[in-house]
Amino acid sequence: MSNGELFASGEIDKLDPEKLLAQMNDAIVLKRWEGTLIEMSSLAEFKLRQVLPDRQDDAASIARAVVLAICETMGGSVVYLPRGNAVRRAQRDAEIFREWREKSQRPDVLGRKFDLASQTIYDIIARQRVLHRQQEPDLFGYEDAPKRLH
């Protein structure tokens, strides 16, 4: 498939994803994908096959569509991807905070559930409160108020 066929509107920045995805099984097209993109697509396909066993036939095309969407959104920029442990820890901390805030779970109960010391749970809740406070709008104008000197 030529570039002219992939770019339906004639604009070089307007790639037709449907046409590109239809050609993804072509060895020539796959060879053009860099190692990281092939690895991302393979990992996504593997995980999709695990979590969606009834959609085995669609896993490869869904994985490629997701990787293409990531490329379209973040392509050309340098992106840092944290290691799995950091991501899992961040998800765990968010879950602890959500259970504490929304379900009124006590820190000692959360400590047992997540196999953490109570003080660690308190520290996680404190850090998460700061993060959530930064994301919420200042409804009462406290950020605009002059700082007190004493």
JSON list of C-alpha atoms in Angstrom, two decimals:
[
{"chain": "A", "resi": 1, "resn": "MET", "atom": "CA", "xyz": [0.00, 0.00, 0.00]},
{"chain": "A", "resi": 2, "resn": "SER", "atom": "CA", "xyz": [1.43, 3.38, -0.96]},
{"chain": "A", "resi": 3, "resn": "ASN", "atom": "CA", "xyz": [1.48, 6.49, 1.22]},
{"chain": "A", "resi": 4, "resn": "GLY", "atom": "CA", "xyz": [-1.10, 8.04, -1.09]},
{"chain": "A", "resi": 5, "resn": "GLU", "atom": "CA", "xyz": [-3.51, 5.24, -0.27]},
{"chain": "A", "resi": 6, "resn": "LEU", "atom": "CA", "xyz": [-2.91, 5.48, 3.47]},
{"chain": "A", "resi": 7, "resn": "PHE", "atom": "CA", "xyz": [-3.45, 9.24, 3.55]},
{"chain": "A", "resi": 8, "resn": "ALA", "atom": "CA", "xyz": [-7.03, 9.48, 2.31]},
{"chain": "A", "resi": 9, "resn": "SER", "atom": "CA", "xyz": [-7.35, 13.27, 2.34]},
{"chain": "A", "resi": 10, "resn": "GLY", "atom": "CA", "xyz": [-3.96, 13.93, 0.78]},
{"chain": "A", "resi": 11, "resn": "GLU", "atom": "CA", "xyz": [-2.77, 15.60, 3.97]},
{"chain": "A", "resi": 12, "resn": "ILE", "atom": "CA", "xyz": [0.37, 13.95, 5.26]},
{"chain": "A", "resi": 13, "resn": "ASP", "atom": "CA", "xyz": [-0.72, 14.40, 8.92]},
{"chain": "A", "resi": 14, "resn": "LYS", "atom": "CA", "xyz": [-4.15, 12.81, 8.42]},
{"chain": "A", "resi": 15, "resn": "LEU", "atom": "CA", "xyz": [-3.48, 9.08, 8.45]},
{"chain": "A", "resi": 16, "resn": "ASP", "atom": "CA", "xyz": [-6.52, 6.86, 7.88]},
{"chain": "A", "resi": 17, "resn": "PRO", "atom": "CA", "xyz": [-6.31, 4.44, 10.82]},
{"chain": "A", "resi": 18, "resn": "GLU", "atom": "CA", "xyz": [-8.75, 1.94, 9.32]},
{"chain": "A", "resi": 19, "resn": "LYS", "atom": "CA", "xyz": [-6.60, 1.50, 6.20]},
{"chain": "A", "resi": 20, "resn": "LEU", "atom": "CA", "xyz": [-3.42, 1.29, 8.25]},
{"chain": "A", "resi": 21, "resn": "LEU", "atom": "CA", "xyz": [-4.84, -1.31, 10.62]},
{"chain": "A", "resi": 22, "resn": "ALA", "atom": "CA", "xyz": [-6.12, -3.37, 7.69]},
{"chain": "A", "resi": 23, "resn": "GLN", "atom": "CA", "xyz": [-2.55, -3.58, 6.39]},
{"chain": "A", "resi": 24, "resn": "MET", "atom": "CA", "xyz": [-0.91, -4.41, 9.73]},
{"chain": "A", "resi": 25, "resn": "ASN", "atom": "CA", "xyz": [-0.59, -8.12, 8.98]},
{"chain": "A", "resi": 26, "resn": "ASP", "atom": "CA", "xyz": [1.56, -7.33, 5.95]},
{"chain": "A", "resi": 27, "resn": "ALA", "atom": "CA", "xyz": [5.20, -8.27, 6.68]},
{"chain": "A", "resi": 28, "resn": "ILE", "atom": "CA", "xyz": [6.47, -5.11, 4.95]},
{"chain": "A", "resi": 29, "resn": "VAL", "atom": "CA", "xyz": [4.33, -2.90, 7.18]},
{"chain": "A", "resi": 30, "resn": "LEU", "atom": "CA", "xyz": [5.30, -4.82, 10.33]},
{"chain": "A", "resi": 31, "resn": "LYS", "atom": "CA", "xyz": [8.99, -4.44, 9.45]},
{"chain": "A", "resi": 32, "resn": "ARG", "atom": "CA", "xyz": [8.58, -0.65, 9.46]},
{"chain": "A", "resi": 33, "resn": "TRP", "atom": "CA", "xyz": [7.32, -0.64, 13.03]},
{"chain": "A", "resi": 34, "resn": "GLU", "atom": "CA", "xyz": [10.17, -0.07, 15.44]},
{"chain": "A", "resi": 35, "resn": "GLY", "atom": "CA", "xyz": [11.00, -2.64, 18.10]},
{"chain": "A", "resi": 36, "resn": "THR", "atom": "CA", "xyz": [9.25, -0.81, 20.93]},
{"chain": "A", "resi": 37, "resn": "LEU", "atom": "CA", "xyz": [6.00, -0.52, 18.98]},
{"chain": "A", "resi": 38, "resn": "ILE", "atom": "CA", "xyz": [6.04, -4.19, 18.07]},
{"chain": "A", "resi": 39, "resn": "GLU", "atom": "CA", "xyz": [6.73, -5.05, 21.71]},
{"chain": "A", "resi": 40, "resn": "MET", "atom": "CA", "xyz": [3.89, -2.79, 22.92]},
{"chain": "A", "resi": 41, "resn": "SER", "atom": "CA", "xyz": [1.50, -4.34, 20.42]},
{"chain": "A", "resi": 42, "resn": "SER", "atom": "CA", "xyz": [2.56, -7.87, 21.37]},
{"chain": "A", "resi": 43, "resn": "LEU", "atom": "CA", "xyz": [2.19, -7.16, 25.10]},
{"chain": "A", "resi": 44, "resn": "ALA", "atom": "CA", "xyz": [-1.23, -5.60, 24.60]},
{"chain": "A", "resi": 45, "resn": "GLU", "atom": "CA", "xyz": [-2.35, -8.54, 22.48]},
{"chain": "A", "resi": 46, "resn": "PHE", "atom": "CA", "xyz": [-1.08, -11.04, 25.08]},
{"chain": "A", "resi": 47, "resn": "LYS", "atom": "CA", "xyz": [-2.89, -9.24, 27.92]},
{"chain": "A", "resi": 48, "resn": "LEU", "atom": "CA", "xyz": [-6.10, -8.90, 25.89]},
{"chain": "A", "resi": 49, "resn": "ARG", "atom": "CA", "xyz": [-6.07, -12.64, 25.21]},
{"chain": "A", "resi": 50, "resn": "GLN", "atom": "CA", "xyz": [-5.77, -13.22, 28.96]},
{"chain": "A", "resi": 51, "resn": "VAL", "atom": "CA", "xyz": [-8.53, -10.87, 30.11]},
{"chain": "A", "resi": 52, "resn": "LEU", "atom": "CA", "xyz": [-10.90, -11.35, 27.15]},
{"chain": "A", "resi": 53, "resn": "PRO", "atom": "CA", "xyz": [-10.80, -15.08, 26.40]},
{"chain": "A", "resi": 54, "resn": "ASP", "atom": "CA", "xyz": [-14.02, -14.88, 24.39]},
{"chain": "A", "resi": 55, "resn": "ARG", "atom": "CA", "xyz": [-12.48, -12.28, 22.02]},
{"chain": "A", "resi": 56, "resn": "GLN", "atom": "CA", "xyz": [-9.34, -14.17, 20.96]},
{"chain": "A", "resi": 57, "resn": "ASP", "atom": "CA", "xyz": [-9.88, -13.39, 17.28]},
{"chain": "A", "resi": 58, "resn": "ASP", "atom": "CA", "xyz": [-10.11, -9.64, 17.95]},
{"chain": "A", "resi": 59, "resn": "ALA", "atom": "CA", "xyz": [-7.16, -9.34, 20.35]},
{"chain": "A", "resi": 60, "resn": "ALA", "atom": "CA", "xyz": [-4.51, -8.56, 17.71]},
{"chain": "A", "resi": 61, "resn": "SER", "atom": "CA", "xyz": [-6.54, -5.86, 15.95]},
{"chain": "A", "resi": 62, "resn": "ILE", "atom": "CA", "xyz": [-7.60, -4.26, 19.25]},
{"chain": "A", "resi": 63, "resn": "ALA", "atom": "CA", "xyz": [-3.97, -4.23, 20.45]},
{"chain": "A", "resi": 64, "resn": "ARG", "atom": "CA", "xyz": [-2.77, -2.58, 17.24]},
{"chain": "A", "resi": 65, "resn": "ALA", "atom": "CA", "xyz": [-5.59, -0.03, 17.40]},
{"chain": "A", "resi": 66, "resn": "VAL", "atom": "CA", "xyz": [-4.60, 0.89, 20.97]},
{"chain": "A", "resi": 67, "resn": "VAL", "atom": "CA", "xyz": [-0.92, 1.24, 20.05]},
{"chain": "A", "resi": 68, "resn": "LEU", "atom": "CA", "xyz": [-1.86, 3.35, 17.03]},
{"chain": "A", "resi": 69, "resn": "ALA", "atom": "CA", "xyz": [-4.02, 5.60, 19.25]},
{"chain": "A", "resi": 70, "resn": "ILE", "atom": "CA", "xyz": [-1.08, 6.03, 21.63]},
{"chain": "A", "resi": 71, "resn": "CYS", "atom": "CA", "xyz": [1.18, 6.90, 18.69]},
{"chain": "A", "resi": 72, "resn": "GLU", "atom": "CA", "xyz": [-1.32, 9.43, 17.35]},
{"chain": "A", "resi": 73, "resn": "THR", "atom": "CA", "xyz": [-1.70, 11.05, 20.76]},
{"chain": "A", "resi": 74, "resn": "MET", "atom": "CA", "xyz": [1.85, 10.92, 22.09]},
{"chain": "A", "resi": 75, "resn": "GLY", "atom": "CA", "xyz": [3.93, 10.36, 18.96]},
{"chain": "A", "resi": 76, "resn": "GLY", "atom": "CA", "xyz": [7.01, 12.51, 18.59]},
{"chain": "A", "resi": 77, "resn": "SER", "atom": "CA", "xyz": [7.36, 13.21, 22.30]},
{"chain": "A", "resi": 78, "resn": "VAL", "atom": "CA", "xyz": [9.67, 11.67, 24.84]},
{"chain": "A", "resi": 79, "resn": "VAL", "atom": "CA", "xyz": [7.56, 9.73, 27.32]},
{"chain": "A", "resi": 80, "resn": "TYR", "atom": "CA", "xyz": [8.66, 8.23, 30.61]},
{"chain": "A", "resi": 81, "resn": "LEU", "atom": "CA", "xyz": [6.92, 4.98, 31.51]},
{"chain": "A", "resi": 82, "resn": "PRO", "atom": "CA", "xyz": [7.39, 3.99, 35.15]},
{"chain": "A", "resi": 83, "resn": "ARG", "atom": "CA", "xyz": [8.28, 0.42, 36.01]},
{"chain": "A", "resi": 84, "resn": "GLY", "atom": "CA", "xyz": [5.47, -1.92, 36.92]},
{"chain": "A", "resi": 85, "resn": "ASN", "atom": "CA", "xyz": [6.18, -1.72, 40.67]},
{"chain": "A", "resi": 86, "resn": "ALA", "atom": "CA", "xyz": [5.76, 2.06, 40.72]},
{"chain": "A", "resi": 87, "resn": "VAL", "atom": "CA", "xyz": [2.49, 1.85, 38.77]},
{"chain": "A", "resi": 88, "resn": "ARG", "atom": "CA", "xyz": [1.14, -0.93, 40.98]},
{"chain": "A", "resi": 89, "resn": "ARG", "atom": "CA", "xyz": [2.11, 1.02, 44.12]},
{"chain": "A", "resi": 90, "resn": "ALA", "atom": "CA", "xyz": [0.36, 4.15, 42.80]},
{"chain": "A", "resi": 91, "resn": "GLN", "atom": "CA", "xyz": [-2.76, 2.11, 42.01]},
{"chain": "A", "resi": 92, "resn": "ARG", "atom": "CA", "xyz": [-2.65, 0.52, 45.47]},
{"chain": "A", "resi": 93, "resn": "ASP", "atom": "CA", "xyz": [-2.30, 3.91, 47.15]},
{"chain": "A", "resi": 94, "resn": "ALA", "atom": "CA", "xyz": [-5.22, 5.31, 45.14]},
{"chain": "A", "resi": 95, "resn": "GLU", "atom": "CA", "xyz": [-7.34, 2.28, 46.08]},
{"chain": "A", "resi": 96, "resn": "ILE", "atom": "CA", "xyz": [-6.45, 2.68, 49.77]},
{"chain": "A", "resi": 97, "resn": "PHE", "atom": "CA", "xyz": [-7.45, 6.34, 49.67]},
{"chain": "A", "resi": 98, "resn": "ARG", "atom": "CA", "xyz": [-10.68, 5.59, 47.80]},
{"chain": "A", "resi": 99, "resn": "GLU", "atom": "CA", "xyz": [-11.68, 2.92, 50.32]},
{"chain": "A", "resi": 100, "resn": "TRP", "atom": "CA", "xyz": [-10.82, 5.23, 53.22]},
{"chain": "A", "resi": 101, "resn": "ARG", "atom": "CA", "xyz": [-12.66, 8.21, 51.74]},
{"chain": "A", "resi": 102, "resn": "GLU", "atom": "CA", "xyz": [-15.66, 6.63, 50.03]},
{"chain": "A", "resi": 103, "resn": "LYS", "atom": "CA", "xyz": [-16.23, 3.49, 52.10]},
{"chain": "A", "resi": 104, "resn": "SER", "atom": "CA", "xyz": [-15.05, 4.89, 55.45]},
{"chain": "A", "resi": 105, "resn": "GLN", "atom": "CA", "xyz": [-12.66, 1.99, 55.96]},
{"chain": "A", "resi": 106, "resn": "ARG", "atom": "CA", "xyz": [-10.54, 2.39, 59.07]},
{"chain": "A", "resi": 107, "resn": "PRO", "atom": "CA", "xyz": [-6.75, 2.50, 58.62]},
{"chain": "A", "resi": 108, "resn": "ASP", "atom": "CA", "xyz": [-6.22, -0.64, 60.73]},
{"chain": "A", "resi": 109, "resn": "VAL", "atom": "CA", "xyz": [-8.65, -2.57, 58.48]},
{"chain": "A", "resi": 110, "resn": "LEU", "atom": "CA", "xyz": [-6.89, -1.24, 55.38]},
{"chain": "A", "resi": 111, "resn": "GLY", "atom": "CA", "xyz": [-3.53, -2.21, 56.89]},
{"chain": "A", "resi": 112, "resn": "ARG", "atom": "CA", "xyz": [-4.66, -5.81, 57.26]},
{"chain": "A", "resi": 113, "resn": "LYS", "atom": "CA", "xyz": [-6.22, -5.90, 53.82]},
{"chain": "A", "resi": 114, "resn": "PHE", "atom": "CA", "xyz": [-3.11, -4.55, 52.06]},
{"chain": "A", "resi": 115, "resn": "ASP", "atom": "CA", "xyz": [-0.60, -6.14, 54.46]},
{"chain": "A", "resi": 116, "resn": "LEU", "atom": "CA", "xyz": [0.83, -2.78, 55.51]},
{"chain": "A", "resi": 117, "resn": "ALA", "atom": "CA", "xyz": [1.55, -1.17, 58.87]},
{"chain": "A", "resi": 118, "resn": "SER", "atom": "CA", "xyz": [-1.04, 1.30, 60.15]},
{"chain": "A", "resi": 119, "resn": "GLN", "atom": "CA", "xyz": [1.51, 4.12, 60.00]},
{"chain": "A", "resi": 120, "resn": "THR", "atom": "CA", "xyz": [2.14, 3.33, 56.33]},
{"chain": "A", "resi": 121, "resn": "ILE", "atom": "CA", "xyz": [-1.61, 3.56, 55.69]},
{"chain": "A", "resi": 122, "resn": "TYR", "atom": "CA", "xyz": [-1.74, 6.94, 57.46]},
{"chain": "A", "resi": 123, "resn": "ASP", "atom": "CA", "xyz": [1.22, 8.17, 55.36]},
{"chain": "A", "resi": 124, "resn": "ILE", "atom": "CA", "xyz": [-0.46, 6.99, 52.14]},
{"chain": "A", "resi": 125, "resn": "ILE", "atom": "CA", "xyz": [-3.73, 8.72, 53.07]},
{"chain": "A", "resi": 126, "resn": "ALA", "atom": "CA", "xyz": [-1.86, 11.96, 53.87]},
{"chain": "A", "resi": 127, "resn": "ARG", "atom": "CA", "xyz": [-0.01, 11.90, 50.52]},
{"chain": "A", "resi": 128, "resn": "GLN", "atom": "CA", "xyz": [-3.21, 11.10, 48.62]},
{"chain": "A", "resi": 129, "resn": "ARG", "atom": "CA", "xyz": [-5.08, 13.93, 50.38]},
{"chain": "A", "resi": 130, "resn": "VAL", "atom": "CA", "xyz": [-2.45, 16.38, 49.19]},
{"chain": "A", "resi": 131, "resn": "LEU", "atom": "CA", "xyz": [-2.68, 15.03, 45.63]},
{"chain": "A", "resi": 132, "resn": "HIS", "atom": "CA", "xyz": [-6.48, 15.22, 45.60]},
{"chain": "A", "resi": 133, "resn": "ARG", "atom": "CA", "xyz": [-6.48, 18.69, 47.14]},
{"chain": "A", "resi": 134, "resn": "GLN", "atom": "CA", "xyz": [-4.20, 19.91, 44.33]},
{"chain": "A", "resi": 135, "resn": "GLN", "atom": "CA", "xyz": [-6.64, 18.57, 41.73]},
{"chain": "A", "resi": 136, "resn": "GLU", "atom": "CA", "xyz": [-9.74, 20.16, 43.26]},
{"chain": "A", "resi": 137, "resn": "PRO", "atom": "CA", "xyz": [-10.67, 23.78, 42.51]},
{"chain": "A", "resi": 138, "resn": "ASP", "atom": "CA", "xyz": [-10.31, 26.39, 45.25]},
{"chain": "A", "resi": 139, "resn": "LEU", "atom": "CA", "xyz": [-13.98, 27.24, 45.86]},
{"chain": "A", "resi": 140, "resn": "PHE", "atom": "CA", "xyz": [-13.42, 29.70, 48.69]},
{"chain": "A", "resi": 141, "resn": "GLY", "atom": "CA", "xyz": [-10.48, 31.77, 47.41]},
{"chain": "A", "resi": 142, "resn": "TYR", "atom": "CA", "xyz": [-7.96, 30.59, 49.97]},
{"chain": "A", "resi": 143, "resn": "GLU", "atom": "CA", "xyz": [-5.22, 30.50, 47.35]},
{"chain": "A", "resi": 144, "resn": "ASP", "atom": "CA", "xyz": [-5.79, 34.21, 46.62]},
{"chain": "A", "resi": 145, "resn": "ALA", "atom": "CA", "xyz": [-5.69, 35.25, 50.27]},
{"chain": "A", "resi": 146, "resn": "PRO", "atom": "CA", "xyz": [-2.50, 36.96, 51.47]},
{"chain": "A", "resi": 147, "resn": "LYS", "atom": "CA", "xyz": [-0.19, 34.74, 53.47]},
{"chain": "A", "resi": 148, "resn": "ARG", "atom": "CA", "xyz": [-0.05, 35.45, 57.19]},
{"chain": "A", "resi": 149, "resn": "LEU", "atom": "CA", "xyz": [3.34, 36.35, 58.55]},
{"chain": "A", "resi": 150, "resn": "HIS", "atom": "CA", "xyz": [2.71, 35.13, 62.11]}
]
